[in-house]
Amino acid sequence: MTTVDPTREPEEESAVETARGQLERAAAHLDVDQGTIERLRQSTAVYRVAVPLERDDGTTEVYTAYRAHHDDVRGPYKGGLRYHPGVTQEECVGLAMWMTWKCALMDIPFGGGKGGVVVDPKELSRGEKERLTRRLAQELRPVIGPMKDIPAPDMGTDPQTMAWFMDAYSMQEGETCPGVVTGKPPVIGGSYGREEAPGLSVGIITEQALAYYDTDLEGTTVAVQGFGSVGANAARYLDDAGATVVAVSDVDGAIFDPDGLDTNDVEDHDETPGMVSGYDAPQSLSNEELLTLDVDVLIPAAIGNVLTATNAHEVQADLIVEGANGPTTSTADRIFEERGIPVIPDILANAGGVTVSYFEWLQDINRRAWSLERVYDELETEMLSAWEDMRTEYDSRDVTWRDAAYIVALRRVAEAHGARGLWP
Ligand code: NAD
């Protein structure tokens, strides 16, 4: 086995480079036609639009937006729409590729898409954000739609953004089209349980992974980086199920209690931003210290690229479950593989989000709302089924959990390409 070069700066690798590397690793285990691999290395299309906005002071500003369509062989493109100053075309393509694999692994009939506007939403008033969103919906209208491409909230966007987007699209279509976006408020066709879903799926998958390694959840120690939508829901799920959540964090720092925190008492990012590090706990830590705590399970659930060549050798957890998208760089991944620390990949662990988005789309096109209980039941069924598919692959080959997940996903996408063929 080759030893990882710790001097390689993993942050140099872009999302699309990482995504292509993962595709090639999975392809090496499957007999997939080279032409199909080449198609999957590329995006079907990337749209770049200029979005003019009349600011509150009467001036006009023009923002750049992208929408990447990676692959739709299994169904409409699906993926988030972010408002962030760091959005790039390359990033959208890489994130769209991840969505293709995530949807295929979950066996839901969507392909991969992603998009965003290069803008700092904190610099916009509510009215400006609404006008920008409506104009964006109009600019993207030719390439999106309930059967074409279905955006969802992401960094800097939320259910209200989706409501404006859906309204603008519907006005132009001349009919109410709730299925054009997911992550809407329930009053206009959003699904109950969508907000909690990615955190719940992280919890469900952590339980499965612990059972696989014959570890009792009761008393298992857990550290969670990021106490927002994903992190807080995952931490509370595991806490309620009997785990001992010893540390959680937000952007300002971490809190630590070796006897276990009461995660239902700590306010999350949405309830009150900044409350985590201000909580009265026995010990405060930095985010970096949280990542290297001696715990049974580490759940990075804040941002990408936090487990890197710099800290991967210091991580003491026995199991890592990825709550955030892309928290482990490729170099760190190789280090964990060498050290024998299993990493359960994001495309499975946090896939509860896109799964309940799929449920939302089903409810919208059928015009029939599901109860919260039904959403939770069906989510659990889908997560356990995808876990079993990944586990079967893991047990039958000498691969990492991530490779096993990508093999399942790539096989499904490649088989669909084989069945449909190349037109003309
Ligand atoms: P969020 O904004 O609700 O919460 C993020 C949390 O991370 C907050 O507690 C914040 O203080 C903390 N944080 C921010 N920057 C940090 C930093 N530099 N260091 C440490 N902590 C930091 O976000 P979220 O929706 O929970 O998303 C978290 C991750 O999960 C992201 O990678 C996101 O792409 C991914 N994800 C989210 C969803 C979803 O539907 N919410 C679905 C799948 C994946």
XYZ file of C-alpha atoms and ligand atoms in Angstrom, residues 82 95 102 114 153-155 194-195 197-199 225-232 249-253 268-270 273-274 276 287 300-304 306 323-327 346 350-354, ligand 1:
93
model
C -26.941 28.334 -3.122
C -21.620 19.137 -6.428
C -26.482 10.263 -3.938
C -26.574 22.032 -8.553
C -32.487 25.117 -0.569
C -28.751 25.125 0.072
C -26.266 27.566 1.628
C -37.837 17.797 5.401
C -35.839 19.997 7.805
C -34.370 14.548 7.532
C -30.603 14.834 6.850
C -29.825 14.788 10.594
C -19.001 19.301 14.689
C -21.680 21.831 13.707
C -24.923 22.126 15.648
C -27.165 23.332 12.836
C -29.859 21.547 10.889
C -27.825 18.393 10.282
C -25.642 18.302 13.420
C -28.304 19.127 16.006
C -19.773 22.842 18.289
C -20.724 25.843 16.229
C -18.575 28.227 14.205
C -17.334 29.913 17.425
C -16.141 26.780 19.239
C -29.126 24.909 17.842
C -27.933 27.349 15.202
C -31.450 28.118 13.969
C -27.075 31.355 16.497
C -23.970 31.378 18.696
C -23.530 26.487 21.503
C -13.382 23.077 16.676
C -18.390 16.280 11.068
C -21.663 18.078 10.251
C -20.674 21.701 9.625
C -18.711 22.396 6.437
C -16.514 20.664 3.864
C -12.344 19.825 7.797
C -22.945 14.615 8.181
C -21.683 17.535 6.081
C -21.050 17.279 2.350
C -17.392 16.563 1.606
C -15.912 16.989 5.116
C -21.913 11.681 3.061
C -26.983 12.769 4.935
C -29.131 11.497 2.042
C -32.264 11.806 4.188
C -32.471 15.371 2.823
C -32.808 14.445 -0.827
P -26.553 25.030 9.254
O -26.223 26.382 8.733
O -27.920 24.742 9.769
O -25.528 24.659 10.434
C -24.159 24.701 10.268
C -23.493 24.573 11.623
O -22.067 24.555 11.425
C -23.758 25.748 12.559
O -23.788 25.275 13.896
C -22.541 26.645 12.351
O -22.266 27.498 13.464
C -21.461 25.600 12.160
N -20.295 26.096 11.401
C -20.297 26.946 10.348
N -19.036 27.173 9.940
C -18.235 26.445 10.743
C -16.845 26.266 10.833
N -16.012 26.923 10.011
N -16.360 25.434 11.787
C -17.193 24.799 12.629
N -18.517 24.943 12.606
C -19.037 25.748 11.671
O -26.135 24.022 8.069
P -26.687 22.559 7.790
O -27.892 22.654 6.930
O -26.747 21.801 9.091
O -25.540 21.979 6.855
C -24.327 21.471 7.402
C -23.644 20.606 6.350
O -24.511 19.561 5.940
C -23.248 21.324 5.052
O -22.092 20.692 4.548
C -24.406 21.015 4.130
O -24.027 21.079 2.750
C -24.698 19.578 4.538
N -26.049 19.108 4.214
C -27.151 19.828 4.570
C -28.403 19.349 4.236
C -29.637 20.102 4.599
O -30.684 19.819 3.970
N -29.614 20.979 5.585
C -28.530 18.128 3.537
C -27.395 17.405 3.214
C -26.147 17.924 3.565
